[in-house]
Amino acid sequence: MPAAIVLVSCDVGKEDSVADELCSMQGVENVAIVYGAYDLVVKLSAETLEGLEGLIIRKLRMLPGIRTTVTLMVSRECPVR
């Protein structure tokens, strides 16, 4: 199943509302509010690569309050022991 980690920079003061909106979106597995160069770290997955691309381009990036994104495509995941 294709997955991606997206680093999100939000407009000032919009972190909580953007995180709440992301948490309600289908395909979003996890949203973490973080400190540093980015405001949120979001894990996404979809049944197909095209579905993942659509989720990122047509839904996530269009949310009000999101300033910039950096997308990291997951090539492989290792289970935590």
Coordinates of C-alpha atoms in Angstrom, one line a residue:
M1 CA 0.0 0.0 0.0
P2 CA 1.6 3.3 -1.0
A3 CA 2.3 5.7 1.8
A4 CA 3.9 9.1 2.3
I5 CA 5.1 11.3 5.2
V6 CA 4.2 15.0 4.6
L7 CA 5.9 17.8 6.5
V8 CA 3.5 20.7 6.8
S9 CA 4.1 24.4 7.6
C10 CA 0.9 26.2 8.6
D11 CA -0.1 29.8 8.8
V12 CA 0.6 31.2 12.3
G13 CA -2.1 30.0 14.8
K14 CA -3.7 27.5 12.4
E15 CA -1.8 24.4 13.6
D16 CA -4.6 23.0 15.7
S17 CA -7.4 23.6 13.2
V18 CA -5.4 22.2 10.3
A19 CA -4.5 19.1 12.4
D20 CA -8.2 18.6 13.3
E21 CA -9.2 18.8 9.7
L22 CA -6.5 16.4 8.6
C23 CA -7.5 13.9 11.3
S24 CA -11.0 13.7 9.7
M25 CA -9.7 12.9 6.2
Q26 CA -9.8 9.4 4.8
G27 CA -6.3 8.1 4.1
V28 CA -4.6 10.0 7.0
E29 CA -3.1 7.6 9.4
N30 CA -1.4 9.9 11.9
V31 CA -1.0 13.6 12.5
A32 CA 1.6 15.0 14.9
I33 CA 2.0 18.6 15.9
V34 CA 5.7 19.3 16.2
Y35 CA 8.2 22.1 17.0
G36 CA 10.9 23.1 14.6
A37 CA 11.0 24.0 10.9
Y38 CA 7.6 22.3 10.3
D39 CA 4.4 22.4 12.3
L40 CA 2.9 19.1 11.5
V41 CA 4.1 15.6 10.4
V42 CA 1.3 13.7 8.6
K43 CA 1.4 10.0 7.5
L44 CA -0.9 9.2 4.6
S45 CA -1.7 6.0 2.8
A46 CA -4.0 4.9 -0.1
E47 CA -4.8 1.8 -2.1
T48 CA -3.0 3.1 -5.2
L49 CA -0.2 5.5 -6.0
E50 CA -2.7 7.6 -8.0
G51 CA -5.0 7.7 -4.9
L52 CA -2.2 8.8 -2.7
E53 CA -1.2 11.5 -5.2
G54 CA -4.8 12.7 -5.4
L55 CA -5.0 12.9 -1.6
I56 CA -1.8 15.0 -1.4
I57 CA -2.5 17.3 -4.3
R58 CA -6.2 17.8 -4.4
K59 CA -7.1 17.5 -0.7
L60 CA -4.2 18.1 1.7
R61 CA -2.5 20.9 -0.2
M62 CA -5.8 22.7 -0.7
L63 CA -6.7 23.0 3.0
P64 CA -6.9 26.5 4.3
G65 CA -4.1 27.3 6.7
I66 CA -1.5 25.2 5.0
R67 CA 1.4 27.3 3.8
T68 CA 3.9 24.7 2.4
T69 CA 4.4 21.0 2.3
V70 CA 7.3 18.6 1.7
T71 CA 6.3 15.1 0.7
L72 CA 8.5 12.1 1.5
M73 CA 7.4 8.9 -0.3
V74 CA 7.8 5.8 1.8
S75 CA 9.8 3.1 0.0
R76 CA 9.6 0.5 2.8
E77 CA 8.5 0.2 6.4
C78 CA 10.0 -2.0 9.1
P79 CA 7.9 -3.3 12.0
V80 CA 8.8 -2.0 15.4
R81 CA 9.7 -4.8 17.8

